[in-house]
PDB file of C-alpha atoms in Angstrom:
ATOM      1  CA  UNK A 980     114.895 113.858 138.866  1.00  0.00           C
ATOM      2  CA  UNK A 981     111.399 115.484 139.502  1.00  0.00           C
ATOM      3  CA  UNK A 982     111.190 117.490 142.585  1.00  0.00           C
ATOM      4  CA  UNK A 983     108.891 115.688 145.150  1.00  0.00           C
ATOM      5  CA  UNK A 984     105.798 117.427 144.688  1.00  0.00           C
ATOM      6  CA  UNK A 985     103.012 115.758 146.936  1.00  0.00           C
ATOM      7  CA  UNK A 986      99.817 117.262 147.440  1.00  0.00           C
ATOM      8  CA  UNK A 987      96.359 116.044 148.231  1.00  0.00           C
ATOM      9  CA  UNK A 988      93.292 118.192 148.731  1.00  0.00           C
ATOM     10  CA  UNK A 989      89.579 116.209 149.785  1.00  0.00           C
ATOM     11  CA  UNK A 990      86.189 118.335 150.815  1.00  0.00           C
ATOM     12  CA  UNK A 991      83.767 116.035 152.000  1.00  0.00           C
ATOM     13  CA  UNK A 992      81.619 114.824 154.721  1.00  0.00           C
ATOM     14  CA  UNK A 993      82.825 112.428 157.478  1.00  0.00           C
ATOM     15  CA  UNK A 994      80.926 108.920 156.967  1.00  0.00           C
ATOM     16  CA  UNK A 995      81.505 108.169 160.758  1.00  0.00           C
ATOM     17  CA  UNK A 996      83.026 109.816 163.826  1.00  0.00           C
ATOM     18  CA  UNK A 997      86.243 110.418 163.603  1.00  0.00           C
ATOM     19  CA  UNK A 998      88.414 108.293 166.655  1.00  0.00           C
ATOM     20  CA  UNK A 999      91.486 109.189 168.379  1.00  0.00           C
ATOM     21  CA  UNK A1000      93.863 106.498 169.748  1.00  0.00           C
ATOM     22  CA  UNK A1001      97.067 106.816 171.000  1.00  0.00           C
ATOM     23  CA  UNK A1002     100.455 105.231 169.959  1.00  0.00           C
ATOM     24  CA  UNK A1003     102.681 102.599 172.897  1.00  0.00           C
ATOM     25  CA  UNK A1004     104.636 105.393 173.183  1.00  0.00           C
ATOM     26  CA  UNK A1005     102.142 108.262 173.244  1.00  0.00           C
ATOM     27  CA  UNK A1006     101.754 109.696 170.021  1.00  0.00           C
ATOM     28  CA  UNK A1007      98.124 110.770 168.869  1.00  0.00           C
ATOM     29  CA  UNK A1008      96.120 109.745 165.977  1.00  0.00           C
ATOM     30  CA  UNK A1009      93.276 110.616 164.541  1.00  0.00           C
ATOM     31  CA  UNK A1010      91.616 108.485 161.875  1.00  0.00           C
ATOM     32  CA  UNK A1011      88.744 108.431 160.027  1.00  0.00           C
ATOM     33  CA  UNK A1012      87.269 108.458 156.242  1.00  0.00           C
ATOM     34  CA  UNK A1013      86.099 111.067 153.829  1.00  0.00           C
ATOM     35  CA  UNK A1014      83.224 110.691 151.809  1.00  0.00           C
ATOM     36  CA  UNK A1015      82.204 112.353 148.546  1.00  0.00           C
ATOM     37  CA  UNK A1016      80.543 112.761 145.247  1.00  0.00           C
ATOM     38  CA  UNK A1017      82.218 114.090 142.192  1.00  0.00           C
ATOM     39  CA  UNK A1018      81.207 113.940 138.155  1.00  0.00           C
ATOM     40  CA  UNK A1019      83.492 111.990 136.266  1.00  0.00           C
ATOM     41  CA  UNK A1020      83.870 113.024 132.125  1.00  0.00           C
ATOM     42  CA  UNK A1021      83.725 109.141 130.286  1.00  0.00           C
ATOM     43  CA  UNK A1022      84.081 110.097 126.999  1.00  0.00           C
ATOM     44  CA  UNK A1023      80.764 112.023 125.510  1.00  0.00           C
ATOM     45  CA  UNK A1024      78.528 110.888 128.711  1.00  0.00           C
ATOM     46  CA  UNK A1025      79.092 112.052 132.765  1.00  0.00           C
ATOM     47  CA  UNK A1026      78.295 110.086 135.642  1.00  0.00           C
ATOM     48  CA  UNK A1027      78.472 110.550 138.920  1.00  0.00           C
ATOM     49  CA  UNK A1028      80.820 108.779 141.439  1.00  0.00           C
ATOM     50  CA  UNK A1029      80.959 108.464 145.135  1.00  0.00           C
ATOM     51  CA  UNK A1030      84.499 108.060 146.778  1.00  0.00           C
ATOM     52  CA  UNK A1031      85.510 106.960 150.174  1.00  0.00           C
ATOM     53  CA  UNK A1032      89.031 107.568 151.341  1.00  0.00           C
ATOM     54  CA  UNK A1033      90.447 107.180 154.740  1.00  0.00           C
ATOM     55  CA  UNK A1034      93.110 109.388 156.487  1.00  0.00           C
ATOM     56  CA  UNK A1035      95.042 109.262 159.184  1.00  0.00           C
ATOM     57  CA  UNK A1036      96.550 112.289 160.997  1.00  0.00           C
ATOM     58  CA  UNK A1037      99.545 112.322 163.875  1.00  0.00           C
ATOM     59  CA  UNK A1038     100.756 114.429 166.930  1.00  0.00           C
ATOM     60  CA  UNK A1039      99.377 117.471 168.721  1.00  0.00           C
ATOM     61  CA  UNK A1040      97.528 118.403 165.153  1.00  0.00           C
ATOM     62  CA  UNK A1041      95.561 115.475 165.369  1.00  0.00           C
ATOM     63  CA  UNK A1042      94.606 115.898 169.039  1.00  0.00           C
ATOM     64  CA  UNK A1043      93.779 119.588 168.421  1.00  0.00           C
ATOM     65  CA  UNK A1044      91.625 118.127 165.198  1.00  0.00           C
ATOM     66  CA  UNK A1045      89.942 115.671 167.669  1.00  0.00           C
ATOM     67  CA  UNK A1046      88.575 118.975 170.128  1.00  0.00           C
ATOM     68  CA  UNK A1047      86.305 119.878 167.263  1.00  0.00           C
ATOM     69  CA  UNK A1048      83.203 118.324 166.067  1.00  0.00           C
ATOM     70  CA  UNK A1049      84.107 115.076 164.402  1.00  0.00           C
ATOM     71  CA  UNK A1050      81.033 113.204 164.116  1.00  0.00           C
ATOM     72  CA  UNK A1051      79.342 111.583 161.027  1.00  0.00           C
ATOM     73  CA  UNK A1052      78.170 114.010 158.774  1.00  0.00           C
ATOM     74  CA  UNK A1053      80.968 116.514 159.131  1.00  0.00           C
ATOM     75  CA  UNK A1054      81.844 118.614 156.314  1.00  0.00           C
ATOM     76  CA  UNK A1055      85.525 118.998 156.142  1.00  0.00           C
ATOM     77  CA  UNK A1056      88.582 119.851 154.220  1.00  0.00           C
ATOM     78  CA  UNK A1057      91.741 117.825 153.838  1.00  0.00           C
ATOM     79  CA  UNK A1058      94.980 119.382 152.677  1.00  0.00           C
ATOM     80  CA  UNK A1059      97.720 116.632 153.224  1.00  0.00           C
ATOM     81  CA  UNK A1060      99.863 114.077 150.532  1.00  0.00           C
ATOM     82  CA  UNK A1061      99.872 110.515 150.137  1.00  0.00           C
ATOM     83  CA  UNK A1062     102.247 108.244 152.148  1.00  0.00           C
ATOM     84  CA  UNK A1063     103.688 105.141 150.986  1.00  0.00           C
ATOM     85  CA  UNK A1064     104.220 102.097 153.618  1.00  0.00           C
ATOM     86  CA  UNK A1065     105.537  98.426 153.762  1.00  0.00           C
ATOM     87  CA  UNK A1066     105.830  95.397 156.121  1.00  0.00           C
ATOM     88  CA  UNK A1067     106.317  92.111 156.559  1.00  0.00           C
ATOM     89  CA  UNK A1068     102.964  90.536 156.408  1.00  0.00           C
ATOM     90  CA  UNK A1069     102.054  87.858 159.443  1.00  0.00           C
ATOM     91  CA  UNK A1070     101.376  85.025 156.466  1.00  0.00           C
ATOM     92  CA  UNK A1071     104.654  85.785 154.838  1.00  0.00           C
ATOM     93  CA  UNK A1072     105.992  87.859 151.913  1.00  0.00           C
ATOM     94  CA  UNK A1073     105.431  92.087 152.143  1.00  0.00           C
ATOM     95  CA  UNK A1074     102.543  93.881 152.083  1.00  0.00           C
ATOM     96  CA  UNK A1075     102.451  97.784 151.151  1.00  0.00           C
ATOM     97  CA  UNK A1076      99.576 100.870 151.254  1.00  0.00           C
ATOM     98  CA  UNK A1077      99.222 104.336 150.106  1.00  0.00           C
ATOM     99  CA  UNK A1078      97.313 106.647 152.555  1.00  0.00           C
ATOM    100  CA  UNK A1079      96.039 109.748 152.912  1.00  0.00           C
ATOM    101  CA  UNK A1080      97.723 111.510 155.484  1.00  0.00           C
ATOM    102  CA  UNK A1081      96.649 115.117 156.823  1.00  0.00           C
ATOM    103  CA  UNK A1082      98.410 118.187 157.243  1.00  0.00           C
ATOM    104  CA  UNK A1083      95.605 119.942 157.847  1.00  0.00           C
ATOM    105  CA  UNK A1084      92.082 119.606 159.068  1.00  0.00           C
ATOM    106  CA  UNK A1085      88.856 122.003 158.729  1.00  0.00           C
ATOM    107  CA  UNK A1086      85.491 121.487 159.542  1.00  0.00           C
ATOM    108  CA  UNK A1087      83.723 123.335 156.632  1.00  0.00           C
ATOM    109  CA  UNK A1088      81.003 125.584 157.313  1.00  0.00           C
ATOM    110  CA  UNK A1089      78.203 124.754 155.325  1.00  0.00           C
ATOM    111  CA  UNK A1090      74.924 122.304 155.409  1.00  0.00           C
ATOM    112  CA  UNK A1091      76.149 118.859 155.051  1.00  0.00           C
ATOM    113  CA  UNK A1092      74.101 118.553 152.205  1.00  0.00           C
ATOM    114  CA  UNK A1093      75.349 121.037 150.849  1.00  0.00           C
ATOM    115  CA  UNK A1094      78.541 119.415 150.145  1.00  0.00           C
ATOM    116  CA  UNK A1095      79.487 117.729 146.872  1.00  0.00           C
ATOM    117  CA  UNK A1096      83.241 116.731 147.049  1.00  0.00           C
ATOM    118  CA  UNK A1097      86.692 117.958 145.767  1.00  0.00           C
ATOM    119  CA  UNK A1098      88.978 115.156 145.429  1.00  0.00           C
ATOM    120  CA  UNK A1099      92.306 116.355 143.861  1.00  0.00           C
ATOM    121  CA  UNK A1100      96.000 115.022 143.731  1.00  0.00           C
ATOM    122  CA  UNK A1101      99.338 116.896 142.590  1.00  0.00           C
ATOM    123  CA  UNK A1102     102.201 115.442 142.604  1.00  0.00           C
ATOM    124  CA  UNK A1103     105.704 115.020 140.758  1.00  0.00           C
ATOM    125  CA  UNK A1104     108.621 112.367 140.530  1.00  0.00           C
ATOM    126  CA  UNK A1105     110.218 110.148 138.483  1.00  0.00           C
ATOM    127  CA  UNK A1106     108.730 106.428 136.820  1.00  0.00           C
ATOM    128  CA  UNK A1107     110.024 103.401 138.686  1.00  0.00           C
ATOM    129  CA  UNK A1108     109.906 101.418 135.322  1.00  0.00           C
ATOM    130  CA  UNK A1109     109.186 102.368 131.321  1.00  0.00           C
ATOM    131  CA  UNK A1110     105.624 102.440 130.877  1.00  0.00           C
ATOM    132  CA  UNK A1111     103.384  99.764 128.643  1.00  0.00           C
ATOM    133  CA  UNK A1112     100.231 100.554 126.788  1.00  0.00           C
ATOM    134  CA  UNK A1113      97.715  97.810 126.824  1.00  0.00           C
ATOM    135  CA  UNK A1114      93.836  98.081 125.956  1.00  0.00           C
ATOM    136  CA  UNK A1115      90.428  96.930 127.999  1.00  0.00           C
ATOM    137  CA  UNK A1116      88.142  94.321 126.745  1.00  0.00           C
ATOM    138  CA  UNK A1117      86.264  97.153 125.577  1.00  0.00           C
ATOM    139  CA  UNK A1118      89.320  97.861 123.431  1.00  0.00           C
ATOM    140  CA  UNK A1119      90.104 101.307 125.424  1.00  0.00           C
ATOM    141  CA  UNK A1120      93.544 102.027 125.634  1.00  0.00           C
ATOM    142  CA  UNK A1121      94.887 102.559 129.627  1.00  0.00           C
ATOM    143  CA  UNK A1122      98.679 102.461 131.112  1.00  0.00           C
ATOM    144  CA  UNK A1123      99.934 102.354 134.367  1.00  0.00           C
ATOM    145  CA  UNK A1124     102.797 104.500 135.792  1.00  0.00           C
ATOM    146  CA  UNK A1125     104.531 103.731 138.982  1.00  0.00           C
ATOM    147  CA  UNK A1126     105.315 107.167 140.149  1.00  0.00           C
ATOM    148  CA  UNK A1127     108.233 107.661 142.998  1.00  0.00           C
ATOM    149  CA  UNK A1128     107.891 110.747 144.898  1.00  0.00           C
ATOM    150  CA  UNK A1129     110.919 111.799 147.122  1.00  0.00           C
ATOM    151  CA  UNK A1130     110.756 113.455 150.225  1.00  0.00           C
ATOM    152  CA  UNK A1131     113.813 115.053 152.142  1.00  0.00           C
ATOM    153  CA  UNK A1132     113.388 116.114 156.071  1.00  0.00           C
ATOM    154  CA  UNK A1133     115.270 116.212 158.795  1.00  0.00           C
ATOM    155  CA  UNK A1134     115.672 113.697 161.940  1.00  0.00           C
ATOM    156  CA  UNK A1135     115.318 114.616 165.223  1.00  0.00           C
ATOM    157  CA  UNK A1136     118.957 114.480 165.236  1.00  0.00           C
ATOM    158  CA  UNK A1137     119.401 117.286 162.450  1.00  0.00           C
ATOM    159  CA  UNK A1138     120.656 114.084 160.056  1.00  0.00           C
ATOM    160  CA  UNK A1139     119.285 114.772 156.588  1.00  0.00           C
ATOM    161  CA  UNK A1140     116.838 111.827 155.858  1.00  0.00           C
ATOM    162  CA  UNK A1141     115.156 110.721 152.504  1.00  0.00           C
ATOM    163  CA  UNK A1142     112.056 108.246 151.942  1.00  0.00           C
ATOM    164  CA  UNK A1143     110.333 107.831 148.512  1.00  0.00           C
ATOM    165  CA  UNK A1144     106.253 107.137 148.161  1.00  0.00           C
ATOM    166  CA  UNK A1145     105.351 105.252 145.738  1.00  0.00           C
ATOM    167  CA  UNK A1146     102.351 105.428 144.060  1.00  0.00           C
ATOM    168  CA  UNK A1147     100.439 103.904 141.131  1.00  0.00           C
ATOM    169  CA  UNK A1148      98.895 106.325 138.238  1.00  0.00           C
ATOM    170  CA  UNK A1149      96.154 104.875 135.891  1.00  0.00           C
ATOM    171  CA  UNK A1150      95.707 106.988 132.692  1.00  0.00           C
ATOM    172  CA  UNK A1151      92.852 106.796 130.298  1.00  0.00           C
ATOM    173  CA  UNK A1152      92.269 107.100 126.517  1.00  0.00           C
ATOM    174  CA  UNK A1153      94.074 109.908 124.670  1.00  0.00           C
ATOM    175  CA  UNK A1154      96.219 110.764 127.864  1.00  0.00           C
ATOM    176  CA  UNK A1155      97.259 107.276 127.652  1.00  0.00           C
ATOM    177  CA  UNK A1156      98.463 107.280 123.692  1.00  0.00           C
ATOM    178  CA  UNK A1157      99.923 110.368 124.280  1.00  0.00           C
ATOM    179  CA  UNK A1158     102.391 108.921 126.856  1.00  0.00           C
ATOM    180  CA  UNK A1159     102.811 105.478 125.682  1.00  0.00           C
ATOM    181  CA  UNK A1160     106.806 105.999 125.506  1.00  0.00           C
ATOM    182  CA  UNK A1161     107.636 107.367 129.068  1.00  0.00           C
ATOM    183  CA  UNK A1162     110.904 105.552 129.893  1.00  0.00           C
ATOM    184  CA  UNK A1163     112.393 104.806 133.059  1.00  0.00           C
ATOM    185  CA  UNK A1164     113.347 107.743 135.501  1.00  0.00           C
ATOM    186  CA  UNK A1165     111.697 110.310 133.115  1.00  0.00           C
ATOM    187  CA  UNK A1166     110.171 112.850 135.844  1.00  0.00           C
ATOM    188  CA  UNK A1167     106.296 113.815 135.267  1.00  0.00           C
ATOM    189  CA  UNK A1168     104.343 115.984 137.288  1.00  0.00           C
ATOM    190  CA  UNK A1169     100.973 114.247 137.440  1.00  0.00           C
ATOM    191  CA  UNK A1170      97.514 116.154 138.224  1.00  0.00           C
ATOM    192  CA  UNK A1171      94.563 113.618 139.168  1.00  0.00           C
ATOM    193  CA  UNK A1172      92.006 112.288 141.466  1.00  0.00           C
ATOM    194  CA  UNK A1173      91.966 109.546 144.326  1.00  0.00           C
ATOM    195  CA  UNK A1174      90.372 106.069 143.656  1.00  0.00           C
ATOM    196  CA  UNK A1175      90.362 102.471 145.305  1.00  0.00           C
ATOM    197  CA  UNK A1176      90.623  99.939 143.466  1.00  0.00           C
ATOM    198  CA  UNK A1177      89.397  96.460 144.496  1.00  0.00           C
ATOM    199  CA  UNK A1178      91.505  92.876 143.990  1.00  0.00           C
ATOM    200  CA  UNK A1179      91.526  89.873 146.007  1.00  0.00           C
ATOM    201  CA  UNK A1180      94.787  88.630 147.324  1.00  0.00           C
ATOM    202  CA  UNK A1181      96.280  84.458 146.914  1.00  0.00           C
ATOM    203  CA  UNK A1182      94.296  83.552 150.029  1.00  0.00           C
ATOM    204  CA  UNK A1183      90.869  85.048 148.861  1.00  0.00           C
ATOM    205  CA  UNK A1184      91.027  87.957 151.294  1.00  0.00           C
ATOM    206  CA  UNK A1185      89.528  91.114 149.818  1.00  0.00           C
ATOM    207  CA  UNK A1186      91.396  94.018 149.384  1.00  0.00           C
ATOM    208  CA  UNK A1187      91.814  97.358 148.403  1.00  0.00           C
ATOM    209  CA  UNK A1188      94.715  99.849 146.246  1.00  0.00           C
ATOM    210  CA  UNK A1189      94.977 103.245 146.448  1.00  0.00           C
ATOM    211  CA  UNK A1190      95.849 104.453 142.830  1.00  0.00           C
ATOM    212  CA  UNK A1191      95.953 108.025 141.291  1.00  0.00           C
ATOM    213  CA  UNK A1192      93.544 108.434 138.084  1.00  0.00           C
ATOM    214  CA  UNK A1193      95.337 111.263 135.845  1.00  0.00           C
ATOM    215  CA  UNK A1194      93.894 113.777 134.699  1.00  0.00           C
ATOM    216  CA  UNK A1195      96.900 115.389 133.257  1.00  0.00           C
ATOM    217  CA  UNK A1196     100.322 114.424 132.879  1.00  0.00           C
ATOM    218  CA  UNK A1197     103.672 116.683 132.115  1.00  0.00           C
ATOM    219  CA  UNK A1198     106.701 115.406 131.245  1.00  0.00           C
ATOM    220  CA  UNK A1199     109.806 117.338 132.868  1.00  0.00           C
ATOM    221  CA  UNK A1200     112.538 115.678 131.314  1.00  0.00           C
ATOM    222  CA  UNK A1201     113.964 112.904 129.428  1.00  0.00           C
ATOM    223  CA  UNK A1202     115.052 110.058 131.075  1.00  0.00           C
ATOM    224  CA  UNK A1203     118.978 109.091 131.654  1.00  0.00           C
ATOM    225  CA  UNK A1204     118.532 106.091 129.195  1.00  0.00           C
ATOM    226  CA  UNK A1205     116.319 108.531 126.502  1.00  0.00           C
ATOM    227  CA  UNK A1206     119.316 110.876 127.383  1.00  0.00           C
ATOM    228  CA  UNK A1207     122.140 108.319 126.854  1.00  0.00           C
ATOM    229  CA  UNK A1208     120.589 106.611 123.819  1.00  0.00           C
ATOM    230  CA  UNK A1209     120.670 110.216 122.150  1.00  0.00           C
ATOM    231  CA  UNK A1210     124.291 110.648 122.647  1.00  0.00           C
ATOM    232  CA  UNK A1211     125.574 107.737 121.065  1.00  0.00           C
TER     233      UNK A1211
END
Protein backbone atom coordinates (compact mmCIF):
# COMPACT_ATOMS: atom_id res chain seq x y z
CA UNK A 1 0.00 0.00 0.00
CA UNK A 2 1.06 3.67 -0.83
CA UNK A 3 2.15 5.64 2.08
CA UNK A 4 -0.47 8.41 2.83
CA UNK A 5 1.03 11.26 1.27
CA UNK A 6 -1.43 14.34 1.53
CA UNK A 7 -0.42 17.66 0.71
CA UNK A 8 -2.13 20.77 -0.51
CA UNK A 9 -0.49 24.11 -1.16
CA UNK A 10 -3.02 27.40 -2.42
CA UNK A 11 -1.57 31.25 -2.77
CA UNK A 12 -4.32 33.41 -3.36
CA UNK A 13 -6.40 36.24 -2.29
CA UNK A 14 -9.32 35.92 0.19
CA UNK A 15 -12.73 36.61 -1.82
CA UNK A 16 -14.40 37.64 1.56
CA UNK A 17 -13.49 38.02 5.23
CA UNK A 18 -12.55 35.25 6.70
CA UNK A 19 -15.19 34.27 9.96
CA UNK A 20 -14.50 32.55 13.08
CA UNK A 21 -17.22 30.53 14.89
CA UNK A 22 -16.95 28.36 17.57
CA UNK A 23 -17.87 24.61 18.01
CA UNK A 24 -20.97 23.43 21.10
CA UNK A 25 -18.18 22.44 22.82
CA UNK A 26 -15.68 25.24 22.21
CA UNK A 27 -13.48 24.44 19.53
CA UNK A 28 -12.49 27.31 17.00
CA UNK A 29 -12.89 27.56 13.37
CA UNK A 30 -11.95 29.58 10.93
CA UNK A 31 -13.44 29.39 7.45
CA UNK A 32 -13.27 31.06 4.47
CA UNK A 33 -12.38 30.67 0.53
CA UNK A 34 -9.35 31.16 -1.61
CA UNK A 35 -9.45 32.69 -4.79
CA UNK A 36 -7.08 32.47 -7.76
CA UNK A 37 -5.97 32.53 -11.31
CA UNK A 38 -3.73 29.99 -12.86
CA UNK A 39 -2.90 29.05 -16.83
CA UNK A 40 -4.06 25.81 -17.71
CA UNK A 41 -1.93 23.85 -20.88
CA UNK A 42 -5.19 22.35 -23.26
CA UNK A 43 -3.36 20.78 -25.72
CA UNK A 44 -1.43 23.41 -28.23
CA UNK A 45 -3.58 26.54 -26.78
CA UNK A 46 -3.49 28.10 -22.82
CA UNK A 47 -6.21 29.66 -21.11
CA UNK A 48 -6.62 31.06 -18.14
CA UNK A 49 -8.76 29.77 -15.18
CA UNK A 50 -10.03 31.23 -12.01
CA UNK A 51 -10.52 28.79 -8.98
CA UNK A 52 -12.38 29.19 -5.79
CA UNK A 53 -11.77 26.77 -2.98
CA UNK A 54 -12.91 26.97 0.53
CA UNK A 55 -11.01 25.88 3.73
CA UNK A 56 -11.66 25.37 6.95
CA UNK A 57 -9.09 25.50 9.79
CA UNK A 58 -9.54 24.18 13.71
CA UNK A 59 -8.22 24.92 17.30
CA UNK A 60 -5.90 27.55 18.74
CA UNK A 61 -4.23 27.77 14.98
CA UNK A 62 -7.29 28.97 13.66
CA UNK A 63 -7.94 31.52 16.42
CA UNK A 64 -4.32 32.73 16.19
CA UNK A 65 -5.07 32.87 12.12
CA UNK A 66 -8.24 34.93 12.96
CA UNK A 67 -5.85 37.90 15.02
CA UNK A 68 -4.43 38.79 11.65
CA UNK A 69 -5.90 40.64 8.84
CA UNK A 70 -8.49 38.43 7.24
CA UNK A 71 -10.50 40.59 5.16
CA UNK A 72 -11.40 40.35 1.39
CA UNK A 73 -8.58 40.88 -0.64
CA UNK A 74 -6.01 39.12 1.48
CA UNK A 75 -3.17 37.54 -0.11
CA UNK A 76 -2.41 34.34 1.59
CA UNK A 77 -0.79 31.00 1.58
CA UNK A 78 -2.34 27.65 2.40
CA UNK A 79 -0.23 24.64 3.26
CA UNK A 80 -2.76 21.93 4.53
CA UNK A 81 -4.29 18.33 2.78
CA UNK A 82 -7.61 17.40 1.77
CA UNK A 83 -10.10 15.76 4.21
CA UNK A 84 -12.63 13.34 3.32
CA UNK A 85 -16.20 13.41 5.25
CA UNK A 86 -19.64 11.57 5.32
CA UNK A 87 -23.14 11.73 6.91
CA UNK A 88 -26.36 10.82 6.89
CA UNK A 89 -28.15 13.34 4.85
CA UNK A 90 -31.61 14.93 6.50
CA UNK A 91 -33.60 13.60 3.10
CA UNK A 92 -32.13 10.18 3.43
CA UNK A 93 -29.24 8.15 1.96
CA UNK A 94 -25.30 9.62 2.68
CA UNK A 95 -23.83 12.48 1.58
CA UNK A 96 -19.85 12.96 1.48
CA UNK A 97 -17.19 16.15 0.76
CA UNK A 98 -13.59 16.67 0.26
CA UNK A 99 -12.20 19.90 1.87
CA UNK A 100 -9.44 21.82 2.15
CA UNK A 101 -8.27 21.86 5.50
CA UNK A 102 -5.26 24.14 6.80
CA UNK A 103 -2.26 23.44 8.59
CA UNK A 104 -1.00 26.51 8.09
CA UNK A 105 -1.98 30.05 7.37
CA UNK A 106 0.11 33.21 5.98
CA UNK A 107 -0.92 36.40 4.96
CA UNK A 108 1.46 37.03 1.96
CA UNK A 109 3.18 40.17 1.66
CA UNK A 110 2.65 41.55 -1.55
CA UNK A 111 -0.04 43.93 -3.52
CA UNK A 112 -3.13 41.99 -3.89
CA UNK A 113 -2.86 42.45 -7.37
CA UNK A 114 0.00 41.27 -7.46
CA UNK A 115 -1.07 37.84 -6.83
CA UNK A 116 -1.74 35.21 -9.49
CA UNK A 117 -2.39 31.81 -7.72
CA UNK A 118 -0.55 28.49 -6.92
CA UNK A 119 -2.93 25.77 -6.63
CA UNK A 120 -1.05 22.42 -6.14
CA UNK A 121 -1.95 18.86 -4.73
CA UNK A 122 0.47 15.84 -3.74
CA UNK A 123 -0.66 13.05 -2.62
CA UNK A 124 -0.25 9.09 -2.59
CA UNK A 125 -2.46 5.89 -1.88
CA UNK A 126 -3.90 3.13 -3.28
CA UNK A 127 -7.17 2.91 -6.13
CA UNK A 128 -10.45 1.99 -4.48
CA UNK A 129 -11.47 0.18 -7.79
CA UNK A 130 -9.57 -0.78 -11.38
CA UNK A 131 -9.71 2.14 -13.46
CA UNK A 132 -11.90 2.55 -16.96
CA UNK A 133 -10.95 4.63 -19.91
CA UNK A 134 -13.83 6.27 -21.62
CA UNK A 135 -13.70 9.32 -24.18
CA UNK A 136 -15.67 12.95 -24.29
CA UNK A 137 -18.06 13.84 -26.96
CA UNK A 138 -15.21 15.55 -28.33
CA UNK A 139 -13.67 12.08 -28.55
CA UNK A 140 -10.82 13.00 -25.82
CA UNK A 141 -9.86 10.25 -23.85
CA UNK A 142 -10.28 10.97 -19.68
CA UNK A 143 -10.41 8.30 -16.60
CA UNK A 144 -11.26 8.64 -13.23
CA UNK A 145 -9.30 7.22 -10.23
CA UNK A 146 -10.72 6.97 -6.81
CA UNK A 147 -7.66 7.52 -4.78
CA UNK A 148 -7.67 6.35 -0.85
CA UNK A 149 -5.24 8.14 1.20
CA UNK A 150 -4.54 6.71 4.76
CA UNK A 151 -3.78 8.57 7.65
CA UNK A 152 -2.47 7.10 11.06
CA UNK A 153 -2.53 9.44 14.42
CA UNK A 154 -2.98 9.03 17.68
CA UNK A 155 -6.19 9.55 20.09
CA UNK A 156 -6.21 11.51 22.90
CA UNK A 157 -6.01 8.32 24.64
CA UNK A 158 -2.53 7.28 23.00
CA UNK A 159 -4.85 4.45 20.95
CA UNK A 160 -3.40 4.25 17.45
CA UNK A 161 -6.27 5.44 15.09
CA UNK A 162 -6.60 5.19 11.20
CA UNK A 163 -9.12 7.12 8.76
CA UNK A 164 -8.77 7.01 4.92
CA UNK A 165 -9.72 10.26 2.52
CA UNK A 166 -10.98 9.58 -0.35
CA UNK A 167 -10.65 11.48 -3.19
CA UNK A 168 -11.51 11.53 -6.91
CA UNK A 169 -8.57 12.09 -9.67
CA UNK A 170 -9.60 13.13 -13.28
CA UNK A 171 -6.76 12.54 -15.83
CA UNK A 172 -6.58 13.92 -19.29
CA UNK A 173 -5.34 12.81 -22.75
CA UNK A 174 -1.99 11.00 -22.93
CA UNK A 175 -1.81 10.73 -19.00
CA UNK A 176 -5.01 9.00 -19.34
CA UNK A 177 -3.84 6.19 -22.15
CA UNK A 178 -0.89 5.83 -20.36
CA UNK A 179 -2.73 4.52 -17.24
CA UNK A 180 -5.69 2.92 -18.69
CA UNK A 181 -4.76 -0.53 -16.81
CA UNK A 182 -4.32 0.61 -13.11
CA UNK A 183 -5.97 -2.24 -11.17
CA UNK A 184 -7.38 -2.29 -7.88
CA UNK A 185 -5.12 -1.42 -4.78
CA UNK A 186 -2.18 -0.51 -7.13
CA UNK A 187 -0.61 2.56 -5.05
CA UNK A 188 0.10 5.88 -7.23
CA UNK A 189 1.47 8.93 -6.04
CA UNK A 190 -0.56 11.57 -7.86
CA UNK A 191 0.74 15.33 -8.50
CA UNK A 192 -2.22 17.79 -9.59
CA UNK A 193 -4.35 20.77 -9.11
CA UNK A 194 -7.74 21.50 -7.20
CA UNK A 195 -11.05 21.87 -9.19
CA UNK A 196 -14.94 21.86 -8.47
CA UNK A 197 -16.86 20.29 -10.39
CA UNK A 198 -20.59 21.09 -10.76
CA UNK A 199 -23.69 18.29 -10.85
CA UNK A 200 -27.11 18.54 -9.69
CA UNK A 201 -28.34 16.03 -7.22
CA UNK A 202 -32.10 13.67 -7.64
CA UNK A 203 -33.98 16.60 -6.10
CA UNK A 204 -32.56 19.38 -8.47
CA UNK A 205 -30.39 20.93 -5.77
CA UNK A 206 -27.11 22.23 -7.15
CA UNK A 207 -24.04 21.02 -6.08
CA UNK A 208 -20.53 20.91 -6.08
CA UNK A 209 -17.30 17.94 -6.06
CA UNK A 210 -14.07 18.51 -5.12
CA UNK A 211 -11.87 16.40 -7.57
CA UNK A 212 -8.02 16.36 -8.16
CA UNK A 213 -7.01 17.12 -11.99
CA UNK A 214 -3.53 15.15 -12.50
CA UNK A 215 -0.95 16.42 -13.70
CA UNK A 216 1.26 13.50 -13.18
CA UNK A 217 0.76 10.15 -12.04
CA UNK A 218 3.44 7.36 -10.65
CA UNK A 219 2.73 4.07 -10.18
CA UNK A 220 4.45 2.49 -6.93
CA UNK A 221 3.53 -0.93 -7.25
CA UNK A 222 1.50 -3.59 -8.70
CA UNK A 223 -1.57 -4.39 -7.31
CA UNK A 224 -2.28 -7.76 -5.10
CA UNK A 225 -4.55 -9.09 -7.99
CA UNK A 226 -1.70 -7.85 -10.90
CA UNK A 227 0.60 -9.58 -8.26
CA UNK A 228 -1.45 -12.81 -7.83
CA UNK A 229 -2.43 -13.16 -11.50
CA UNK A 230 1.48 -13.23 -12.21
CA UNK A 231 2.10 -16.07 -9.95
CA UNK A 232 -0.15 -18.50 -11.24
Amino acid sequence: MALGLNRVTLVGRLAEEAALRYTPSGVAVLEGTLHGQEELFVGESVRMVEWYHRFEQIGKAAEYSAERPCVKGTPMVLEGSLEYSEWEAPEGGKRSALKVKALQLAVLDAPADAVLGLNQVLVSGHLARDVQLRHTAAKEPVLEMRVGVTDRFRNRQGQPQEKTHWMDVVLWRHLAMTHQGARKGAGVVVGGRLFNEPWTDAGGNKRLSTKVEARSVQSLARSSQDAAAKGA
